[in-house]
Every structure is written in C-alpha cells, then in structure tokens.
C-alpha cells in the first residue's frame, strides 16, 4: 500500500497471484463460445433482444439469487427499481445503491438480483437496484438522469448520504462516477463510499481495444462493446464532459474501491480511474484480480474468485460507513 496525504492506491495482499483452474477454463470457454456469439449478433432489435436474453441466461445460471431473498418492486415517479434483501436482512437506515452495467443496453435490475442478494447477505444491508432506461430506446442522458433521480429518491425517503454506499459494474461504474461529479457541481451531499467492478471509463473503448488485440476478451470483442455504447451516445460529442469524465484536482469525492480482472479488456479503464482519482487527491483502492472474466463478482458459480472479492468489498463498505459516521459526529 502507498499513501501520500489524502491520496491512496492499494492492491490487496489477499488477491491471489494466479487465477483458479476453474476461472481459466471459464475464460477459455467464453472466448470459444460467448465472445463469438456476441460478436455475431446484429445491432438491430432482434440482435439486441437476443443479447439481452443471452446475458440474462448467463447471470441466472452462474449467479442466481440466494434462497430466501426478498425482492420489493419500487415505482415512484421517474424512479424504477427494486429493493433486494437477503434472508434475515431488514430494511434500515443504511443501504447500498447499486447501478448495473452492460453497455447501457443489455442488463436490468432483474439480471443483477443474484449479485445484490450476495452483497446484502455479506453486509447485512438492503440493496436498491435501480432499473434505469436502456438504449437504443432511450439515449443519453436518460440513464444518467435516472441514476441521479434514484439517488435523490433515496435521500428524500430518509436515507442520509453518510448511510449510503454506491456500487456499480461496467457502464454502471461510469454512471456512478458521473453521479459523483454531478453531485459535486450541484452541492449535493456525497455517499459514504463507492465500489466498482470492472468499471467502464473510456467510452471510445480505445484502451479496451488495445488490450483486446493483445489478448481477446472472453465476453465480447471491443468493437461489439463500442457499437453498444454508441446506441446510447449517438449524436453526442465524444469529449462531452458527461461522457469523457475527468476528476478535477481537490475534488471532495468519497473513497473508491475498484476491482477488475487483470486480463480483461477493461483493466486499463480501472487503472485510468485509479490514476485520475489519485491525481485529484481522491482515495482509490485498486485491486486487479487474476483471470479474464468481466464482472466476475456476479458469477460465483463460474469464477471462485468472486467470493473473496465480494468479501473484500464488504470490508470496504463497512469501513466507508464507519468513517462517514465518525466524520459526521466530529
């Protein structure tokens, strides 16, 4: 671990040096199967629906909700989502606000119930999964607006910012960072902390494409990812400040935990986020786990490393909430 003032970068000692045999086999099988299928799907209604069904099937098979999980649907004005609570977890003041990923196009709150149920069980906290509008039906800034609306809804319904931790994966990481920056501009109180799994930062996928050429990503070609993102960003300039995010020096952002597979194509995005945060004086703990599966934390039946990675996330959440509570008192 290295720390300089308020800056921090951390690669946990619990991270194994090599991926498990099961994780290596999963990556190889995905390159042969899932990557090729995703690369062939057309970018039209039929292809998008097929992609949504394919990813939903993978998530349900390898990361289903835990037995006894309770799901309560939320429909309140513009806010759509669901509360997910593992067995024995009660609704309380503290909560996790989770933003799913998959290129602004593919996933939903339903696909991420399994991940939310595991986070809920490990932390003892309810998880609010926001169901933001997807492209191409709804283009930028629909998803970002829905994320902001969900956060305001939580605050308006009695959740103090210091009692909230935000999580996100893939494009959900970009949406989470956009929310933090918008909060800062508007003077909206920030959450206690933010954790991200395989966050997408470079929407042009230039970093990802470079890595994908060196080692084909198991989930999908970089070109397929770019085409998905373009369904959301069509008509926007790539250097728009809401798309090409930048953390200004001295930003008062909460601590960040970033986890990614070391061999996936978005590992470079994770490093980019860490570098931007540290340069701005924001604490950012980066963990690059061995293996190549994107958002492996959501697939514990496929990738054994998901379990210790989620335990590390639990430690971060507990620490962030405790630090925020102490700061509030002082």
Short mmCIF file of C-alpha atoms in Angstrom, two decimals:
data_model
loop_
_atom_site.label_atom_id
_atom_site.label_comp_id
_atom_site.label_asym_id
_atom_site.label_seq_id
_atom_site.Cartn_x
_atom_site.Cartn_y
_atom_site.Cartn_z
CA UNK A 1 0.00 0.00 0.00
CA UNK A 2 1.19 3.52 -0.72
CA UNK A 3 -0.29 6.72 0.67
CA UNK A 4 0.61 10.37 0.10
CA UNK A 5 -1.57 12.82 2.01
CA UNK A 6 -5.17 12.06 1.05
CA UNK A 7 -4.08 10.06 -1.96
CA UNK A 8 -4.05 6.29 -1.86
CA UNK A 9 -3.63 3.35 -4.14
CA UNK A 10 -3.97 -0.15 -2.79
CA UNK A 11 -3.57 -3.62 -4.21
CA UNK A 12 -4.76 -6.06 -1.59
CA UNK A 13 -2.44 -8.78 -0.33
CA UNK A 14 -5.36 -11.21 -0.36
CA UNK A 15 -5.52 -11.13 -4.16
CA UNK A 16 -4.03 -14.42 -5.44
CA UNK A 17 -1.23 -14.29 -7.98
CA UNK A 18 -2.81 -16.74 -10.42
CA UNK A 19 -6.38 -17.47 -11.42
CA UNK A 20 -8.04 -20.68 -10.31
CA UNK A 21 -8.21 -23.54 -12.80
CA UNK A 22 -11.99 -23.09 -12.98
CA UNK A 23 -11.62 -19.42 -13.84
CA UNK A 24 -9.06 -20.18 -16.56
CA UNK A 25 -11.32 -22.81 -18.09
CA UNK A 26 -14.27 -20.42 -17.95
CA UNK A 27 -12.30 -17.74 -19.80
CA UNK A 28 -11.20 -20.21 -22.48
CA UNK A 29 -14.75 -21.50 -22.96
CA UNK A 30 -16.08 -17.94 -23.17
CA UNK A 31 -13.58 -17.00 -25.88
CA UNK A 32 -14.69 -20.01 -27.91
CA UNK A 33 -18.41 -19.53 -27.29
CA UNK A 34 -19.79 -16.35 -25.72
CA UNK A 35 -17.33 -13.96 -27.39
CA UNK A 36 -18.11 -15.34 -30.84
CA UNK A 37 -21.86 -15.23 -30.29
CA UNK A 38 -21.75 -11.64 -29.00
CA UNK A 39 -19.55 -10.65 -31.93
CA UNK A 40 -22.06 -12.02 -34.44
CA UNK A 41 -25.25 -10.51 -33.02
CA UNK A 42 -26.60 -7.77 -35.31
CA UNK A 43 -27.14 -4.27 -33.94
CA UNK A 44 -30.88 -4.25 -34.52
CA UNK A 45 -33.97 -5.08 -32.44
CA UNK A 46 -33.58 -8.83 -32.93
CA UNK A 47 -29.87 -8.78 -32.10
CA UNK A 48 -30.36 -6.58 -29.03
CA UNK A 49 -33.14 -8.76 -27.66
CA UNK A 50 -31.01 -11.85 -28.27
CA UNK A 51 -28.08 -10.22 -26.47
CA UNK A 52 -30.28 -9.28 -23.54
CA UNK A 53 -31.60 -12.82 -23.30
CA UNK A 54 -28.12 -14.33 -23.58
CA UNK A 55 -26.63 -12.25 -20.78
CA UNK A 56 -29.70 -12.75 -18.58
CA UNK A 57 -29.30 -16.50 -19.02
CA UNK A 58 -25.62 -16.41 -18.08
CA UNK A 59 -26.33 -14.31 -14.98
CA UNK A 60 -29.17 -16.58 -13.88
CA UNK A 61 -27.13 -19.74 -14.40
CA UNK A 62 -23.91 -18.68 -12.69
CA UNK A 63 -25.07 -16.03 -10.21
CA UNK A 64 -28.70 -16.72 -9.18
CA UNK A 65 -30.30 -15.03 -6.17
CA UNK A 66 -29.66 -16.72 -2.85
CA UNK A 67 -32.51 -18.79 -1.35
CA UNK A 68 -34.84 -16.70 0.78
CA UNK A 69 -34.03 -13.43 -1.00
CA UNK A 70 -36.83 -10.88 -0.80
CA UNK A 71 -37.49 -8.51 -3.70
CA UNK A 72 -39.75 -5.46 -3.36
CA UNK A 73 -40.55 -3.50 -6.51
CA UNK A 74 -40.29 0.29 -6.48
CA UNK A 75 -42.34 2.53 -8.76
CA UNK A 76 -42.17 6.14 -7.64
CA UNK A 77 -42.43 8.93 -10.20
CA UNK A 78 -39.48 8.53 -12.56
CA UNK A 79 -37.74 6.05 -10.27
CA UNK A 80 -37.90 2.37 -11.17
CA UNK A 81 -36.07 -0.36 -9.31
CA UNK A 82 -36.28 -2.92 -6.56
CA UNK A 83 -35.12 -3.48 -3.03
CA UNK A 84 -33.23 -6.74 -2.67
CA UNK A 85 -32.70 -8.21 0.79
CA UNK A 86 -31.05 -11.49 1.65
CA UNK A 87 -32.80 -13.76 4.15
CA UNK A 88 -32.85 -12.14 7.59
CA UNK A 89 -31.85 -8.66 6.37
CA UNK A 90 -34.22 -5.92 7.46
CA UNK A 91 -34.87 -2.53 5.91
CA UNK A 92 -32.90 0.12 7.79
CA UNK A 93 -31.20 3.47 7.60
CA UNK A 94 -28.10 2.16 5.84
CA UNK A 95 -28.25 0.78 2.32
CA UNK A 96 -26.36 0.05 -0.89
CA UNK A 97 -27.42 1.82 -4.08
CA UNK A 98 -26.39 -0.43 -6.98
CA UNK A 99 -26.08 0.56 -10.66
CA UNK A 100 -25.90 -2.35 -13.09
CA UNK A 101 -23.81 -2.27 -16.27
CA UNK A 102 -23.64 -3.92 -19.72
CA UNK A 103 -23.13 -1.11 -22.17
CA UNK A 104 -26.25 0.94 -21.33
CA UNK A 105 -28.19 -1.58 -23.43
CA UNK A 106 -28.33 -5.11 -22.10
CA UNK A 107 -28.94 -5.72 -18.38
CA UNK A 108 -31.55 -4.76 -15.79
CA UNK A 109 -32.26 -4.87 -12.08
CA UNK A 110 -33.53 -8.42 -12.56
CA UNK A 111 -30.27 -9.70 -14.06
CA UNK A 112 -28.34 -8.38 -11.03
CA UNK A 113 -30.57 -9.73 -8.26
CA UNK A 114 -28.12 -12.54 -7.59
CA UNK A 115 -25.22 -10.15 -7.09
CA UNK A 116 -27.39 -7.86 -4.99
CA UNK A 117 -28.53 -10.75 -2.80
CA UNK A 118 -24.90 -11.73 -2.11
CA UNK A 119 -23.94 -8.17 -1.28
CA UNK A 120 -26.94 -7.98 1.03
CA UNK A 121 -26.05 -11.22 2.81
CA UNK A 122 -22.39 -10.28 3.28
CA UNK A 123 -23.07 -6.73 4.51
CA UNK A 124 -26.43 -7.19 6.25
CA UNK A 125 -27.71 -4.24 4.21
CA UNK A 126 -30.65 -3.88 1.81
CA UNK A 127 -29.64 -3.18 -1.79
CA UNK A 128 -31.59 -0.82 -4.02
CA UNK A 129 -31.16 -1.86 -7.65
CA UNK A 130 -32.10 0.99 -9.94
CA UNK A 131 -33.76 -0.01 -13.22
CA UNK A 132 -32.64 2.83 -15.46
CA UNK A 133 -33.83 3.29 -19.03
CA UNK A 134 -31.83 1.46 -21.68
CA UNK A 135 -30.62 2.34 -25.16
CA UNK A 136 -31.42 2.34 -28.01
CA UNK A 137 -34.95 3.02 -26.81
CA UNK A 138 -33.60 5.81 -24.59
CA UNK A 139 -30.37 7.63 -25.43
CA UNK A 140 -28.04 9.84 -23.40
CA UNK A 141 -28.66 11.32 -20.87
CA UNK A 142 -31.64 9.10 -19.97
CA UNK A 143 -29.63 6.54 -17.96
CA UNK A 144 -27.59 9.22 -16.15
CA UNK A 145 -30.76 11.18 -15.34
CA UNK A 146 -32.39 8.04 -13.90
CA UNK A 147 -29.34 7.33 -11.73
CA UNK A 148 -29.46 10.86 -10.31
CA UNK A 149 -33.22 10.55 -9.74
CA UNK A 150 -32.70 7.29 -7.86
CA UNK A 151 -30.11 8.87 -5.57
CA UNK A 152 -32.32 11.88 -4.84
CA UNK A 153 -35.23 9.49 -4.15
CA UNK A 154 -33.18 7.66 -1.54
CA UNK A 155 -32.25 10.95 0.14
CA UNK A 156 -35.85 12.18 0.00
CA UNK A 157 -37.04 8.96 1.61
CA UNK A 158 -34.96 9.26 4.74
CA UNK A 159 -31.57 7.83 3.79
CA UNK A 160 -28.76 10.12 4.88
CA UNK A 161 -25.87 10.31 2.40
CA UNK A 162 -23.39 9.10 5.03
CA UNK A 163 -25.51 5.93 5.36
CA UNK A 164 -25.34 5.09 1.66
CA UNK A 165 -22.69 3.27 -0.34
CA UNK A 166 -22.95 3.20 -4.13
CA UNK A 167 -21.89 0.23 -6.23
CA UNK A 168 -21.71 -0.29 -9.97
CA UNK A 169 -20.26 -2.53 -12.62
CA UNK A 170 -19.06 -1.89 -16.18
CA UNK A 171 -21.12 1.01 -17.59
CA UNK A 172 -22.60 1.31 -14.11
CA UNK A 173 -19.17 2.45 -12.97
CA UNK A 174 -19.23 5.30 -15.48
CA UNK A 175 -22.74 6.23 -14.37
CA UNK A 176 -21.67 6.15 -10.72
CA UNK A 177 -18.72 8.45 -11.37
CA UNK A 178 -20.93 10.80 -13.39
CA UNK A 179 -23.31 10.94 -10.42
CA UNK A 180 -20.47 11.86 -8.03
CA UNK A 181 -19.27 14.63 -10.32
CA UNK A 182 -22.81 15.96 -10.80
CA UNK A 183 -23.31 15.88 -7.01
CA UNK A 184 -20.16 17.92 -6.60
CA UNK A 185 -21.25 20.53 -9.15
CA UNK A 186 -24.70 20.83 -7.58
CA UNK A 187 -23.56 20.75 -3.95
CA UNK A 188 -25.46 17.51 -3.30
CA UNK A 189 -24.10 15.52 -0.34
CA UNK A 190 -21.95 12.55 -1.38
CA UNK A 191 -22.39 8.94 -0.25
CA UNK A 192 -20.01 7.32 2.23
CA UNK A 193 -18.15 5.42 -0.48
CA UNK A 194 -18.34 3.88 -3.95
CA UNK A 195 -17.22 0.46 -5.15
CA UNK A 196 -16.94 -0.51 -8.81
CA UNK A 197 -16.48 -3.82 -10.58
CA UNK A 198 -14.73 -3.65 -13.99
CA UNK A 199 -15.72 0.00 -14.49
CA UNK A 200 -16.03 1.46 -17.96
CA UNK A 201 -14.37 4.88 -18.17
CA UNK A 202 -13.24 5.34 -21.79
CA UNK A 203 -16.44 5.27 -23.82
CA UNK A 204 -14.47 5.22 -27.08
CA UNK A 205 -13.05 1.86 -25.92
CA UNK A 206 -9.61 2.88 -27.18
CA UNK A 207 -7.90 1.41 -24.11
CA UNK A 208 -10.06 -1.71 -24.27
CA UNK A 209 -9.39 -2.25 -27.98
CA UNK A 210 -5.65 -2.12 -27.40
CA UNK A 211 -5.87 -4.82 -24.73
CA UNK A 212 -8.34 -6.86 -26.76
CA UNK A 213 -5.88 -7.05 -29.65
CA UNK A 214 -3.20 -8.39 -27.33
CA UNK A 215 -5.49 -10.90 -25.61
CA UNK A 216 -9.07 -11.42 -26.86
CA UNK A 217 -11.55 -10.63 -24.10
CA UNK A 218 -13.72 -13.66 -23.19
CA UNK A 219 -17.03 -11.77 -23.10
CA UNK A 220 -17.14 -9.81 -26.36
CA UNK A 221 -14.87 -8.08 -28.89
CA UNK A 222 -14.11 -4.43 -28.17
CA UNK A 223 -15.85 -3.50 -31.42
CA UNK A 224 -19.09 -5.07 -30.15
CA UNK A 225 -18.82 -3.08 -26.94
CA UNK A 226 -18.26 0.15 -28.86
CA UNK A 227 -21.33 -0.48 -31.01
CA UNK A 228 -23.45 -0.97 -27.88
CA UNK A 229 -22.19 2.22 -26.30
CA UNK A 230 -22.85 4.17 -29.50
CA UNK A 231 -26.52 3.21 -29.23
CA UNK A 232 -26.57 5.31 -26.05
CA UNK A 233 -24.22 8.14 -27.05
CA UNK A 234 -25.36 8.66 -30.65
CA UNK A 235 -25.43 12.34 -31.54
CA UNK A 236 -23.09 13.35 -28.71
CA UNK A 237 -19.53 14.61 -28.96
CA UNK A 238 -17.07 12.06 -27.53
CA UNK A 239 -15.35 14.78 -25.47
CA UNK A 240 -18.59 15.86 -23.78
CA UNK A 241 -17.83 16.35 -20.06
CA UNK A 242 -20.68 13.98 -19.14
CA UNK A 243 -19.17 11.22 -21.31
CA UNK A 244 -15.42 11.81 -21.10
CA UNK A 245 -15.25 12.13 -17.34
CA UNK A 246 -12.50 13.99 -15.56
CA UNK A 247 -11.95 14.39 -11.81
CA UNK A 248 -10.88 17.97 -11.01
CA UNK A 249 -7.98 18.43 -8.58
CA UNK A 250 -9.10 18.77 -4.98
CA UNK A 251 -12.46 17.09 -5.63
CA UNK A 252 -14.32 16.22 -2.43
CA UNK A 253 -15.32 12.74 -3.55
CA UNK A 254 -15.86 9.74 -1.27
CA UNK A 255 -13.34 6.88 -1.15
CA UNK A 256 -13.41 4.45 -4.08
CA UNK A 257 -12.79 0.71 -4.35
CA UNK A 258 -12.13 -0.56 -7.88
CA UNK A 259 -11.90 -4.25 -8.74
CA UNK A 260 -11.31 -5.77 -12.18
CA UNK A 261 -9.88 -8.90 -13.75
CA UNK A 262 -6.25 -8.31 -14.66
CA UNK A 263 -6.69 -9.92 -18.08
CA UNK A 264 -9.99 -8.37 -19.19
CA UNK A 265 -10.14 -5.57 -21.71
CA UNK A 266 -11.45 -3.03 -19.17
CA UNK A 267 -8.48 -3.48 -16.83
CA UNK A 268 -6.97 -0.39 -18.44
CA UNK A 269 -10.13 1.58 -17.63
CA UNK A 270 -9.81 0.54 -13.99
CA UNK A 271 -6.23 1.79 -13.96
CA UNK A 272 -7.29 5.01 -15.69
CA UNK A 273 -9.89 5.67 -13.00
CA UNK A 274 -7.36 4.98 -10.26
CA UNK A 275 -4.85 7.34 -11.86
CA UNK A 276 -7.42 10.13 -12.28
CA UNK A 277 -8.61 9.76 -8.69
CA UNK A 278 -5.16 9.71 -7.13
CA UNK A 279 -4.03 12.69 -9.23
CA UNK A 280 -7.07 14.62 -7.97
CA UNK A 281 -6.37 13.71 -4.34
CA UNK A 282 -9.21 11.18 -4.04
CA UNK A 283 -8.61 7.90 -2.22
CA UNK A 284 -8.89 4.98 -4.65
CA UNK A 285 -8.09 1.37 -3.78
CA UNK A 286 -7.42 -0.65 -6.94
CA UNK A 287 -7.50 -4.46 -7.00
CA UNK A 288 -6.62 -6.32 -10.18
CA UNK A 289 -7.64 -9.93 -9.67
CA UNK A 290 -6.07 -12.71 -11.74
CA UNK A 291 -8.25 -14.00 -14.55
CA UNK A 292 -10.09 -12.56 -17.51
CA UNK A 293 -13.84 -12.65 -16.82
CA UNK A 294 -15.58 -9.25 -16.87
CA UNK A 295 -17.52 -8.53 -13.63
CA UNK A 296 -16.57 -11.95 -12.26
CA UNK A 297 -18.05 -10.94 -8.89
CA UNK A 298 -21.52 -11.57 -10.35
CA UNK A 299 -20.69 -15.16 -11.39
CA UNK A 300 -19.65 -17.06 -8.24
CA UNK A 301 -20.73 -20.45 -9.64
CA UNK A 302 -18.38 -19.92 -12.57
CA UNK A 303 -15.46 -17.99 -11.03
CA UNK A 304 -14.43 -18.97 -7.47
CA UNK A 305 -12.56 -15.68 -7.03
CA UNK A 306 -15.94 -13.93 -6.81
CA UNK A 307 -16.34 -14.95 -3.17
CA UNK A 308 -13.13 -13.43 -1.74
CA UNK A 309 -13.55 -10.36 -3.97
CA UNK A 310 -17.02 -9.74 -2.53
CA UNK A 311 -15.65 -10.21 0.97
CA UNK A 312 -13.09 -7.50 0.23
CA UNK A 313 -15.97 -5.34 -0.96
CA UNK A 314 -17.78 -5.97 2.32
CA UNK A 315 -14.70 -4.75 4.21
CA UNK A 316 -14.61 -1.59 2.12
CA UNK A 317 -18.33 -0.91 2.67
CA UNK A 318 -18.04 -1.42 6.43
CA UNK A 319 -15.01 0.84 6.64
CA UNK A 320 -16.55 3.57 4.48
CA UNK A 321 -19.75 3.67 6.54
CA UNK A 322 -17.81 3.73 9.81
CA UNK A 323 -15.54 6.53 8.60
CA UNK A 324 -18.51 8.57 7.37
CA UNK A 325 -20.29 8.14 10.72
CA UNK A 326 -17.20 9.31 12.64
CA UNK A 327 -16.77 12.28 10.32
CA UNK A 328 -20.40 13.26 10.86
CA UNK A 329 -20.02 13.20 14.63
CA UNK A 330 -16.80 15.20 14.60
#
